[in-house]
Amino acid sequence: MRRLILLVSICITITGFSQTKSTGSTKRILILLDGSGSMIDPWNGTNKWEVAQKLVLKTIDSIQKTDPDVQIGLRVFGHQSPRAAHNCEDSKLEVPIGFNSLPAIKSAFKRITPQGYTPIAYSLFVAAGDFISTEGTNSIILITDGIENCDGDPCASSTILRDKKITLKPFIIGVGLKESDKKSFECVGSFYDADDETTFSNAMSIVISQALNITTTQVNLIDGFGLPTEKDIELTFYDSFSGEIRYNFVHTLNYQNQPDTLFLNPIGKYNIIAHTTPIVELNNVELTPGKHNIIGIDVPQGNLQILEGNGTTFSEKQATIRSNTTGEIIYVENFNTKHKFIADTYDIDILTLPRLHYENYLIKAGVENKIDVPLPGTLNISSRENRIYSIYTNTNGKLEKIYEATLSGAGAAEAVQLLPGDYIIFSRSNVKKTSANTKESEISIKSSKSSILKL
C-alpha cells in the first residue's frame, strides 16, 4: 500500500516588517495535488483522496483567514488518463492562481476522479509557469501519496525552481512513511513526519507559520575572541546560482550593541562576501523562512600601522602587503595611516631606500600592530661632469644595489632620501667611458640629517 505524502514548498519575498500587507507583497500559493489511481486506496477508515481534499481545503481556509489577500490556485496530476496509459505528462492547471479561489477549488474536487500515474517531477517543472510573476510570495504545496513513478527527478525540479527564485526549498510532511521513503526526500527539502491527523496538523501549522511570518537575518562578524563585535564592514550578497548581486549592506551594530537585523528574501542560496582585507567569502548560505536566521562569519581583524618617525607628518611613501602563500598584493598602505587586515601572516615590503622586507609578519586580531620606520636622511649628491652612479648597501660582505641614476651636465645635483646607515656609491664619468674612471665613495646617513657627496 502506498502512503500519503505532503510536500510543501513555500517561497517568500519579504517586503514589509510584519504580517500585515505591504505594497508589492503579493502572496501566491499553488496547490499541486496527486490525482493518480492510488489516491483512492483505503486509508484510516476512508481513502487518501478524501483525506487529501480535507487537508487541502483546511489549509486554504487557514491561510485565507490569516491573510485574505492571498492568491491560491490548483494544479492536479495523474487524473486525466487511466493508469494503463502510463501518461507521464498528465498534469493540468484546474484553477488558476487568484483571489478567493476556495469555491472554485471545491468545485474542481467534485469533478476529479483519481486514476493515472504520478509524474511529480514533470508537474513541479510545469508548475513554474503557473505563477504570473516572481515578485512577491510564490509558494507551492505538493501533495502526493507516494514517490515518483515516471522516472523523473523531483529533486532536480525542486532545485531548478529554487535556483530560478520561483520557490523555496520544500517542506516535506510525510504521513506513515517507511524510513527508506523518508530518506528519498532528503534532497527535496526539510522533512516533517506525521503519523496521524494531529501530528499532521501540528506540522502544517509550523509550515504555515513559517510561510506567513517575516524572515529576518543577523550576520555575526566574529572577532579574534569569538565575539560578534566586528562592524563597519561592507557585505555583498550574491545569488549563488546566477551570480547576480542581490543585496549590499554596510554592517553595523544597533543601539543595543548587537548585529543589526536584515530583511532578506529567503528564496535560493547566497554567496556572501565580507569586504575585509583580504575578503572573506561564505558560500551556499540558505535561510529558514519565517525564522530569525543567524549567520556567523569569521573576520578577526587587527590594525596595521606603518609609522615613519613620530608618525604625525604626511609621507608619500607606501608599503605593499602580500599574501605569503600566493605572493599576490592584497593592499598598498600609505605611511602614517592605519588599516584593518584579517588576522594572518603576510609578506610586507616597505618601499623605502633601501626597501625593508618583513616575511611572515603576523597581524594579530584585536590589537594595534605597528611597524616603526626611522626617518630618512638626505644624500645631496652632485658632480661637475656628466656621471652615472649607483648606491649600494653592504650586508655581511654582500653588496646590493638599491638605486641608480645619472647626473647630466656640469653642476648637476640630486637629493636622495635614504634610511639611516652606511652606503657605498660607485660612479663613473659618462664622458670618459672607461672602466678605469670608476670611483668608489662611502657615506654614512643619519635620520633627519643632510649629507653632501661631490663626485
Short mmCIF file of C-alpha atoms in Angstrom, two decimals:
data_model
loop_
_atom_site.label_atom_id
_atom_site.label_comp_id
_atom_site.label_asym_id
_atom_site.label_seq_id
_atom_site.Cartn_x
_atom_site.Cartn_y
_atom_site.Cartn_z
CA MET A 1 0.00 0.00 0.00
CA ARG A 2 1.34 3.41 -0.91
CA ARG A 3 1.28 6.10 1.75
CA LEU A 4 0.16 9.71 1.78
CA ILE A 5 2.96 12.26 1.50
CA LEU A 6 2.65 16.03 1.67
CA LEU A 7 5.44 18.09 0.16
CA VAL A 8 5.21 21.76 0.96
CA SER A 9 7.39 24.27 -0.85
CA ILE A 10 7.00 27.78 0.46
CA CYS A 11 8.81 30.68 -1.17
CA ILE A 12 8.71 34.10 0.44
CA THR A 13 9.71 37.58 -0.59
CA ILE A 14 9.94 40.00 2.33
CA THR A 15 8.55 43.44 1.56
CA GLY A 16 7.35 44.56 4.99
CA PHE A 17 8.20 44.22 8.66
CA SER A 18 5.06 42.46 9.89
CA GLN A 19 2.46 40.02 8.71
CA THR A 20 0.24 42.87 7.56
CA LYS A 21 0.04 43.55 3.86
CA SER A 22 2.68 45.86 2.36
CA THR A 23 2.90 47.45 -1.04
CA GLY A 24 4.11 44.85 -3.51
CA SER A 25 3.76 41.97 -1.02
CA THR A 26 1.53 39.80 -3.24
CA LYS A 27 1.23 36.24 -1.95
CA ARG A 28 0.54 33.37 -4.34
CA ILE A 29 0.11 29.69 -3.49
CA LEU A 30 -0.29 26.80 -5.91
CA ILE A 31 -1.72 23.52 -4.61
CA LEU A 32 -0.09 20.72 -6.61
CA LEU A 33 -2.23 17.65 -5.92
CA ASP A 34 -1.71 13.99 -6.80
CA GLY A 35 -4.73 12.59 -8.65
CA SER A 36 -3.21 9.21 -9.50
CA GLY A 37 -5.10 5.94 -9.12
CA SER A 38 -3.54 5.00 -5.80
CA MET A 39 -5.10 8.05 -4.17
CA ILE A 40 -8.41 6.18 -3.85
CA ASP A 41 -6.80 3.36 -1.85
CA PRO A 42 -8.25 2.94 1.69
CA TRP A 43 -6.53 4.96 4.43
CA ASN A 44 -7.54 5.36 8.09
CA GLY A 45 -11.15 4.35 7.52
CA THR A 46 -11.58 6.43 4.37
CA ASN A 47 -9.35 6.87 1.30
CA LYS A 48 -6.35 9.03 0.58
CA TRP A 49 -8.18 11.23 -1.93
CA GLU A 50 -10.83 12.19 0.64
CA VAL A 51 -8.15 12.89 3.25
CA ALA A 52 -6.14 14.94 0.74
CA GLN A 53 -9.18 17.06 -0.16
CA LYS A 54 -9.89 17.66 3.51
CA LEU A 55 -6.31 18.73 4.19
CA VAL A 56 -6.18 20.97 1.12
CA LEU A 57 -9.39 22.77 1.99
CA LYS A 58 -8.35 23.10 5.64
CA THR A 59 -5.00 24.52 4.58
CA ILE A 60 -6.58 27.04 2.19
CA ASP A 61 -9.10 28.07 4.83
CA SER A 62 -6.33 28.59 7.43
CA ILE A 63 -4.17 30.62 5.08
CA GLN A 64 -7.02 32.83 3.85
CA LYS A 65 -8.14 33.52 7.40
CA THR A 66 -4.59 34.63 8.23
CA ASP A 67 -4.31 36.73 5.10
CA PRO A 68 -7.48 37.07 2.92
CA ASP A 69 -5.47 38.73 0.17
CA VAL A 70 -3.50 35.59 -0.62
CA GLN A 71 -3.93 34.21 -4.16
CA ILE A 72 -4.37 30.42 -4.47
CA GLY A 73 -4.60 28.03 -7.43
CA LEU A 74 -4.90 24.27 -8.01
CA ARG A 75 -2.94 22.02 -10.35
CA VAL A 76 -3.72 18.27 -10.38
CA PHE A 77 -1.68 15.47 -11.96
CA GLY A 78 -2.44 11.85 -12.79
CA HIS A 79 -6.22 12.29 -13.16
CA GLN A 80 -6.86 12.68 -16.90
CA SER A 81 -5.60 9.35 -18.23
CA PRO A 82 -6.16 5.80 -16.95
CA ARG A 83 -3.25 4.08 -15.27
CA ALA A 84 -2.85 1.70 -18.24
CA ALA A 85 -1.96 4.67 -20.46
CA HIS A 86 1.27 5.33 -18.49
CA ASN A 87 0.85 9.06 -19.19
CA CYS A 88 3.81 10.82 -17.53
CA GLU A 89 2.73 14.26 -18.75
CA ASP A 90 -0.73 14.12 -17.19
CA SER A 91 -0.84 17.47 -15.39
CA LYS A 92 -3.42 20.27 -15.59
CA LEU A 93 -3.97 23.67 -14.01
CA GLU A 94 -7.56 23.21 -12.81
CA VAL A 95 -7.92 26.57 -11.01
CA PRO A 96 -5.62 29.49 -11.96
CA ILE A 97 -3.93 31.30 -9.11
CA GLY A 98 -6.23 34.09 -7.93
CA PHE A 99 -8.14 35.70 -5.06
CA ASN A 100 -10.97 33.91 -3.23
CA SER A 101 -10.42 30.69 -5.16
CA LEU A 102 -11.69 28.35 -2.45
CA PRO A 103 -15.17 27.89 -4.06
CA ALA A 104 -13.59 27.07 -7.44
CA ILE A 105 -11.25 24.53 -5.85
CA LYS A 106 -14.16 22.87 -4.03
CA SER A 107 -15.98 22.63 -7.36
CA ALA A 108 -12.90 21.16 -9.10
CA PHE A 109 -12.67 18.39 -6.50
CA LYS A 110 -16.20 17.27 -7.34
CA ARG A 111 -15.35 16.56 -10.99
CA ILE A 112 -11.96 14.86 -10.48
CA THR A 113 -11.55 11.09 -10.18
CA PRO A 114 -8.04 9.75 -9.43
CA GLN A 115 -6.91 7.15 -11.98
CA GLY A 116 -3.42 7.61 -13.50
CA TYR A 117 0.33 7.76 -12.87
CA THR A 118 2.40 10.03 -10.55
CA PRO A 119 4.53 12.47 -12.59
CA ILE A 120 5.83 14.54 -9.66
CA ALA A 121 8.98 15.89 -11.32
CA TYR A 122 7.16 16.88 -14.52
CA SER A 123 4.37 18.60 -12.57
CA LEU A 124 6.85 20.57 -10.48
CA PHE A 125 8.61 21.64 -13.65
CA VAL A 126 5.50 22.90 -15.49
CA ALA A 127 4.08 24.46 -12.30
CA ALA A 128 6.70 27.19 -12.61
CA GLY A 129 4.66 28.66 -15.46
CA ASP A 130 1.54 28.93 -13.30
CA PHE A 131 2.94 31.96 -11.50
CA ILE A 132 2.41 35.21 -13.38
CA SER A 133 5.33 36.89 -11.62
CA THR A 134 8.32 36.04 -9.46
CA GLU A 135 7.76 39.22 -7.44
CA GLY A 136 6.10 38.85 -4.06
CA THR A 137 5.49 35.49 -2.41
CA ASN A 138 5.22 32.41 -4.64
CA SER A 139 4.51 29.12 -2.88
CA ILE A 140 3.97 25.55 -3.98
CA ILE A 141 2.25 22.93 -1.83
CA LEU A 142 2.67 19.47 -3.33
CA ILE A 143 0.52 16.63 -2.01
CA THR A 144 1.15 13.06 -3.16
CA ASP A 145 0.61 9.59 -1.82
CA GLY A 146 3.93 8.17 -2.95
CA ILE A 147 7.20 8.60 -4.72
CA GLU A 148 7.78 9.48 -8.37
CA ASN A 149 6.90 6.59 -10.72
CA CYS A 150 7.60 8.27 -14.07
CA ASP A 151 11.41 8.12 -13.87
CA GLY A 152 11.52 11.86 -13.23
CA ASP A 153 13.76 13.58 -10.70
CA PRO A 154 11.75 15.67 -8.19
CA CYS A 155 14.99 16.78 -6.53
CA ALA A 156 16.25 18.27 -9.80
CA SER A 157 12.90 20.00 -10.46
CA SER A 158 12.88 21.41 -6.94
CA THR A 159 16.42 22.70 -7.40
CA ILE A 160 15.52 24.40 -10.68
CA LEU A 161 12.55 26.16 -9.08
CA ARG A 162 14.73 27.27 -6.19
CA ASP A 163 17.71 28.38 -8.29
CA LYS A 164 15.47 30.47 -10.52
CA LYS A 165 13.98 32.09 -7.40
CA ILE A 166 10.49 30.69 -8.09
CA THR A 167 10.16 28.57 -4.96
CA LEU A 168 11.97 27.91 -1.73
CA LYS A 169 13.39 24.55 -0.71
CA PRO A 170 10.30 22.40 0.02
CA PHE A 171 8.98 21.47 3.40
CA ILE A 172 8.09 17.77 3.40
CA ILE A 173 5.37 16.28 5.58
CA GLY A 174 5.31 12.52 5.28
CA VAL A 175 2.36 10.52 6.59
CA GLY A 176 3.17 6.94 7.67
CA LEU A 177 6.36 6.72 5.64
CA LYS A 178 8.96 3.98 5.86
CA GLU A 179 12.44 5.08 6.84
CA SER A 180 13.68 4.28 3.34
CA ASP A 181 10.98 6.51 1.81
CA LYS A 182 11.86 9.37 4.16
CA LYS A 183 15.47 9.29 3.03
CA SER A 184 14.44 9.53 -0.61
CA PHE A 185 13.08 13.03 0.07
CA GLU A 186 16.14 14.40 1.87
CA CYS A 187 17.32 16.08 -1.34
CA VAL A 188 13.90 17.69 -1.88
CA GLY A 189 13.53 19.62 1.36
CA SER A 190 13.02 19.71 5.12
CA PHE A 191 11.13 16.67 6.38
CA TYR A 192 8.28 16.60 8.91
CA ASP A 193 6.89 13.22 9.97
CA ALA A 194 3.18 12.76 10.69
CA ASP A 195 1.67 9.51 11.91
CA ASP A 196 -1.89 10.79 12.41
CA GLU A 197 -4.04 13.84 11.76
CA THR A 198 -2.96 15.52 15.00
CA THR A 199 0.75 15.41 14.22
CA PHE A 200 -0.02 16.32 10.62
CA SER A 201 -1.99 19.35 11.78
CA ASN A 202 0.89 20.41 14.03
CA ALA A 203 3.37 20.09 11.18
CA MET A 204 1.09 22.06 8.87
CA SER A 205 0.81 24.81 11.48
CA ILE A 206 4.59 25.09 11.55
CA VAL A 207 4.73 25.30 7.77
CA ILE A 208 2.01 27.95 7.52
CA SER A 209 3.58 29.95 10.33
CA GLN A 210 6.90 29.99 8.54
CA ALA A 211 5.18 30.91 5.27
CA LEU A 212 3.40 33.93 6.72
CA ASN A 213 5.99 35.20 9.20
CA ILE A 214 8.75 37.60 8.30
CA THR A 215 12.19 36.13 7.68
CA THR A 216 14.94 38.04 9.48
CA THR A 217 18.69 37.61 9.30
CA GLN A 218 21.52 38.60 11.60
CA VAL A 219 25.10 38.46 10.37
CA ASN A 220 27.57 37.97 13.20
CA LEU A 221 31.05 39.13 12.22
CA ILE A 222 33.23 37.21 14.63
CA ASP A 223 36.36 38.83 16.06
CA GLY A 224 39.56 37.19 17.26
CA PHE A 225 37.99 36.41 20.63
CA GLY A 226 34.94 34.60 19.21
CA LEU A 227 32.59 37.55 19.77
CA PRO A 228 30.33 39.25 17.16
CA THR A 229 31.91 42.67 17.59
CA GLU A 230 33.42 43.38 14.16
CA LYS A 231 31.47 46.10 12.35
CA ASP A 232 31.55 48.72 9.60
CA ILE A 233 32.36 46.04 7.03
CA GLU A 234 30.64 46.06 3.63
CA LEU A 235 28.71 42.88 2.83
CA THR A 236 27.59 41.77 -0.63
CA PHE A 237 25.02 39.01 -1.07
CA TYR A 238 25.23 37.22 -4.44
CA ASP A 239 22.70 34.75 -5.80
CA SER A 240 24.73 31.53 -5.68
CA PHE A 241 23.04 30.18 -8.84
CA SER A 242 23.03 33.19 -11.18
CA GLY A 243 25.86 35.18 -9.60
CA GLU A 244 23.77 38.38 -9.61
CA ILE A 245 24.13 40.87 -6.77
CA ARG A 246 21.02 40.80 -4.59
CA TYR A 247 21.97 42.99 -1.62
CA ASN A 248 24.70 45.36 -0.42
CA PHE A 249 24.95 46.43 3.22
CA VAL A 250 27.46 48.21 5.43
CA HIS A 251 27.33 46.04 8.54
CA THR A 252 26.76 47.79 11.83
CA LEU A 253 25.77 47.19 15.44
CA ASN A 254 22.40 48.51 16.60
CA TYR A 255 21.65 50.71 19.60
CA GLN A 256 21.78 47.60 21.82
CA ASN A 257 25.29 46.91 20.52
CA GLN A 258 24.07 43.79 18.72
CA PRO A 259 24.46 42.99 15.00
CA ASP A 260 21.73 44.77 13.06
CA THR A 261 18.74 42.83 11.71
CA LEU A 262 18.45 42.39 7.92
CA PHE A 263 15.32 41.57 5.95
CA LEU A 264 16.32 39.22 3.14
CA ASN A 265 14.37 37.17 0.64
CA PRO A 266 14.84 33.53 1.73
CA ILE A 267 14.46 32.14 -1.81
CA GLY A 268 17.54 30.37 -3.15
CA LYS A 269 21.06 30.39 -1.73
CA TYR A 270 23.51 33.20 -1.13
CA ASN A 271 27.23 33.64 -1.52
CA ILE A 272 28.27 36.30 0.98
CA ILE A 273 31.38 38.44 0.57
CA ALA A 274 32.73 40.38 3.53
CA HIS A 275 34.85 43.16 2.04
CA THR A 276 37.66 42.88 4.52
CA THR A 277 41.36 42.91 3.58
CA PRO A 278 41.59 40.31 2.16
CA ILE A 279 37.95 39.44 1.51
CA VAL A 280 36.22 36.60 3.36
CA GLU A 281 33.66 34.51 1.47
CA LEU A 282 30.86 32.26 2.73
CA ASN A 283 29.07 30.23 0.04
CA ASN A 284 25.74 28.43 -0.40
CA VAL A 285 24.01 30.01 2.58
CA GLU A 286 20.34 29.02 2.96
CA LEU A 287 17.82 30.88 5.11
CA THR A 288 14.97 29.27 7.05
CA PRO A 289 11.76 31.13 6.12
CA GLY A 290 9.69 32.68 8.90
CA LYS A 291 12.57 32.43 11.36
CA HIS A 292 15.36 34.62 12.69
CA ASN A 293 18.48 33.35 10.95
CA ILE A 294 21.95 33.90 12.40
CA ILE A 295 24.93 33.70 10.03
CA GLY A 296 28.41 33.70 11.51
CA ILE A 297 31.44 34.82 9.50
CA ASP A 298 34.92 34.70 11.00
CA VAL A 299 36.59 38.05 10.28
CA PRO A 300 39.13 38.57 13.11
CA GLN A 301 40.91 41.82 12.29
CA GLY A 302 43.92 43.72 13.51
CA ASN A 303 45.11 47.21 12.65
CA LEU A 304 48.43 47.65 10.91
CA GLN A 305 50.25 50.97 11.24
CA ILE A 306 53.44 51.78 9.40
CA LEU A 307 54.90 54.78 11.17
CA GLU A 308 57.76 56.92 9.94
CA GLY A 309 59.41 58.75 12.81
CA ASN A 310 56.70 60.04 15.14
CA GLY A 311 54.07 59.24 12.53
CA THR A 312 52.45 62.67 12.61
CA THR A 313 53.63 64.07 9.31
CA PHE A 314 52.42 63.27 5.83
CA SER A 315 54.58 60.89 3.83
CA GLU A 316 54.27 59.85 0.21
CA LYS A 317 55.93 56.53 0.93
CA GLN A 318 53.96 53.28 0.79
CA ALA A 319 54.16 49.62 1.71
CA THR A 320 52.81 46.60 -0.17
CA ILE A 321 51.14 43.83 1.80
CA ARG A 322 51.20 40.46 0.06
CA SER A 323 49.74 37.02 0.63
CA ASN A 324 52.58 34.88 1.92
CA THR A 325 51.16 31.89 0.04
CA THR A 326 50.35 33.30 -3.42
CA GLY A 327 52.50 36.43 -3.44
CA GLU A 328 49.50 38.47 -4.58
CA ILE A 329 49.46 42.11 -3.50
CA ILE A 330 46.49 42.44 -1.15
CA TYR A 331 46.82 46.08 -0.22
CA VAL A 332 49.07 49.12 -0.64
CA GLU A 333 49.22 51.16 2.55
CA ASN A 334 50.46 54.72 2.94
CA PHE A 335 52.88 55.57 5.71
CA ASN A 336 51.41 57.07 8.88
CA THR A 337 47.96 55.58 8.24
CA LYS A 338 46.04 52.71 9.81
CA HIS A 339 44.29 49.84 8.02
CA LYS A 340 42.49 46.70 9.20
CA PHE A 341 43.55 43.27 7.96
CA ILE A 342 42.23 39.79 8.60
CA ALA A 343 44.45 38.32 11.30
CA ASP A 344 47.02 36.23 9.45
CA THR A 345 50.63 36.20 8.31
CA TYR A 346 51.70 38.42 5.40
CA ASP A 347 54.79 39.43 3.49
CA ILE A 348 55.32 43.18 3.75
CA ASP A 349 57.60 45.30 1.57
CA ILE A 350 58.17 48.84 2.81
CA LEU A 351 59.10 51.00 -0.15
CA THR A 352 61.91 53.00 1.36
CA LEU A 353 65.50 53.20 0.18
CA PRO A 354 66.64 50.59 0.85
CA ARG A 355 63.45 48.53 0.92
CA LEU A 356 62.50 46.82 4.16
CA HIS A 357 61.09 43.32 3.89
CA TYR A 358 59.08 41.57 6.60
CA GLU A 359 58.44 37.92 5.76
CA ASN A 360 55.63 36.05 7.52
CA TYR A 361 54.66 39.11 9.51
CA LEU A 362 51.85 38.17 11.91
CA ILE A 363 48.99 40.64 12.17
CA LYS A 364 47.24 39.82 15.42
CA ALA A 365 43.50 40.27 15.92
CA GLY A 366 42.18 42.98 18.19
CA VAL A 367 45.50 44.77 18.69
CA GLU A 368 47.48 47.61 17.15
CA ASN A 369 50.23 46.09 15.02
CA LYS A 370 52.92 48.68 14.43
CA ILE A 371 55.99 48.81 12.23
CA ASP A 372 58.26 51.73 13.07
CA VAL A 373 60.38 53.03 10.23
CA PRO A 374 63.11 55.54 11.11
CA LEU A 375 63.03 58.94 9.48
CA PRO A 376 65.34 59.06 6.47
CA GLY A 377 68.30 61.28 5.95
CA THR A 378 69.05 63.16 2.74
CA LEU A 379 72.02 62.49 0.49
CA ASN A 380 72.79 65.57 -1.60
CA ILE A 381 74.91 64.26 -4.45
CA SER A 382 76.45 66.42 -7.19
CA SER A 383 79.05 66.31 -9.94
CA ARG A 384 80.97 68.76 -12.16
CA GLU A 385 80.50 66.48 -15.14
CA ASN A 386 78.05 64.00 -16.60
CA ARG A 387 78.30 60.92 -14.39
CA ILE A 388 76.38 57.73 -13.76
CA TYR A 389 76.23 56.41 -10.23
CA SER A 390 74.72 53.61 -8.11
CA ILE A 391 74.08 53.32 -4.37
CA TYR A 392 74.77 50.02 -2.59
CA THR A 393 74.35 48.52 0.84
CA ASN A 394 76.88 46.10 2.29
CA THR A 395 75.29 43.40 4.40
CA ASN A 396 77.70 40.79 5.75
CA GLY A 397 80.02 41.35 2.81
CA LYS A 398 77.27 41.15 0.21
CA LEU A 399 76.64 44.22 -1.94
CA GLU A 400 73.11 45.04 -3.05
CA LYS A 401 72.24 47.88 -5.41
CA ILE A 402 69.31 49.94 -4.19
CA TYR A 403 69.40 52.96 -6.51
CA GLU A 404 70.93 54.22 -9.75
CA ALA A 405 70.76 57.47 -11.66
CA THR A 406 72.63 59.85 -13.99
CA LEU A 407 73.84 63.34 -13.18
CA SER A 408 73.75 65.02 -16.56
CA GLY A 409 75.72 68.16 -17.19
CA ALA A 410 78.14 70.25 -15.19
CA GLY A 411 76.91 71.22 -11.74
CA ALA A 412 74.06 68.62 -11.78
CA ALA A 413 72.78 67.63 -8.33
CA GLU A 414 70.18 65.31 -6.77
CA ALA A 415 68.73 64.76 -3.30
CA VAL A 416 68.10 61.10 -2.40
CA GLN A 417 66.32 60.07 0.80
CA LEU A 418 67.94 57.05 2.46
CA LEU A 419 67.31 55.17 5.68
CA PRO A 420 69.98 55.71 8.35
CA GLY A 421 73.01 53.54 7.66
CA ASP A 422 76.26 53.18 5.74
CA TYR A 423 76.32 53.18 1.94
CA ILE A 424 78.78 52.69 -0.89
CA ILE A 425 78.48 54.72 -4.08
CA PHE A 426 80.06 53.65 -7.38
CA SER A 427 80.26 56.25 -10.12
CA ARG A 428 81.89 56.70 -13.49
CA SER A 429 82.31 59.51 -15.95
CA ASN A 430 79.73 59.33 -18.71
CA VAL A 431 82.08 61.35 -20.90
CA LYS A 432 85.31 59.43 -20.40
CA LYS A 433 83.81 55.99 -20.93
CA THR A 434 86.46 53.73 -19.48
CA SER A 435 86.13 51.40 -16.55
CA ALA A 436 89.26 52.90 -15.01
CA ASN A 437 87.26 56.07 -14.37
CA THR A 438 85.16 54.21 -11.76
CA LYS A 439 85.11 55.98 -8.40
CA GLU A 440 84.11 54.41 -5.07
CA SER A 441 82.76 56.54 -2.21
CA GLU A 442 81.41 55.71 1.24
CA ILE A 443 78.97 57.77 3.25
CA SER A 444 77.00 57.45 6.48
CA ILE A 445 73.38 58.68 6.61
CA LYS A 446 71.62 59.78 9.79
CA SER A 447 67.90 60.41 10.40
CA SER A 448 66.68 63.92 9.51
CA LYS A 449 70.23 64.95 8.60
CA SER A 450 71.65 66.03 5.25
CA SER A 451 74.89 64.64 3.90
CA ILE A 452 76.85 66.03 0.92
CA LEU A 453 78.75 63.98 -1.62
CA LYS A 454 80.58 65.50 -4.59
CA LEU A 455 81.53 63.01 -7.27
#
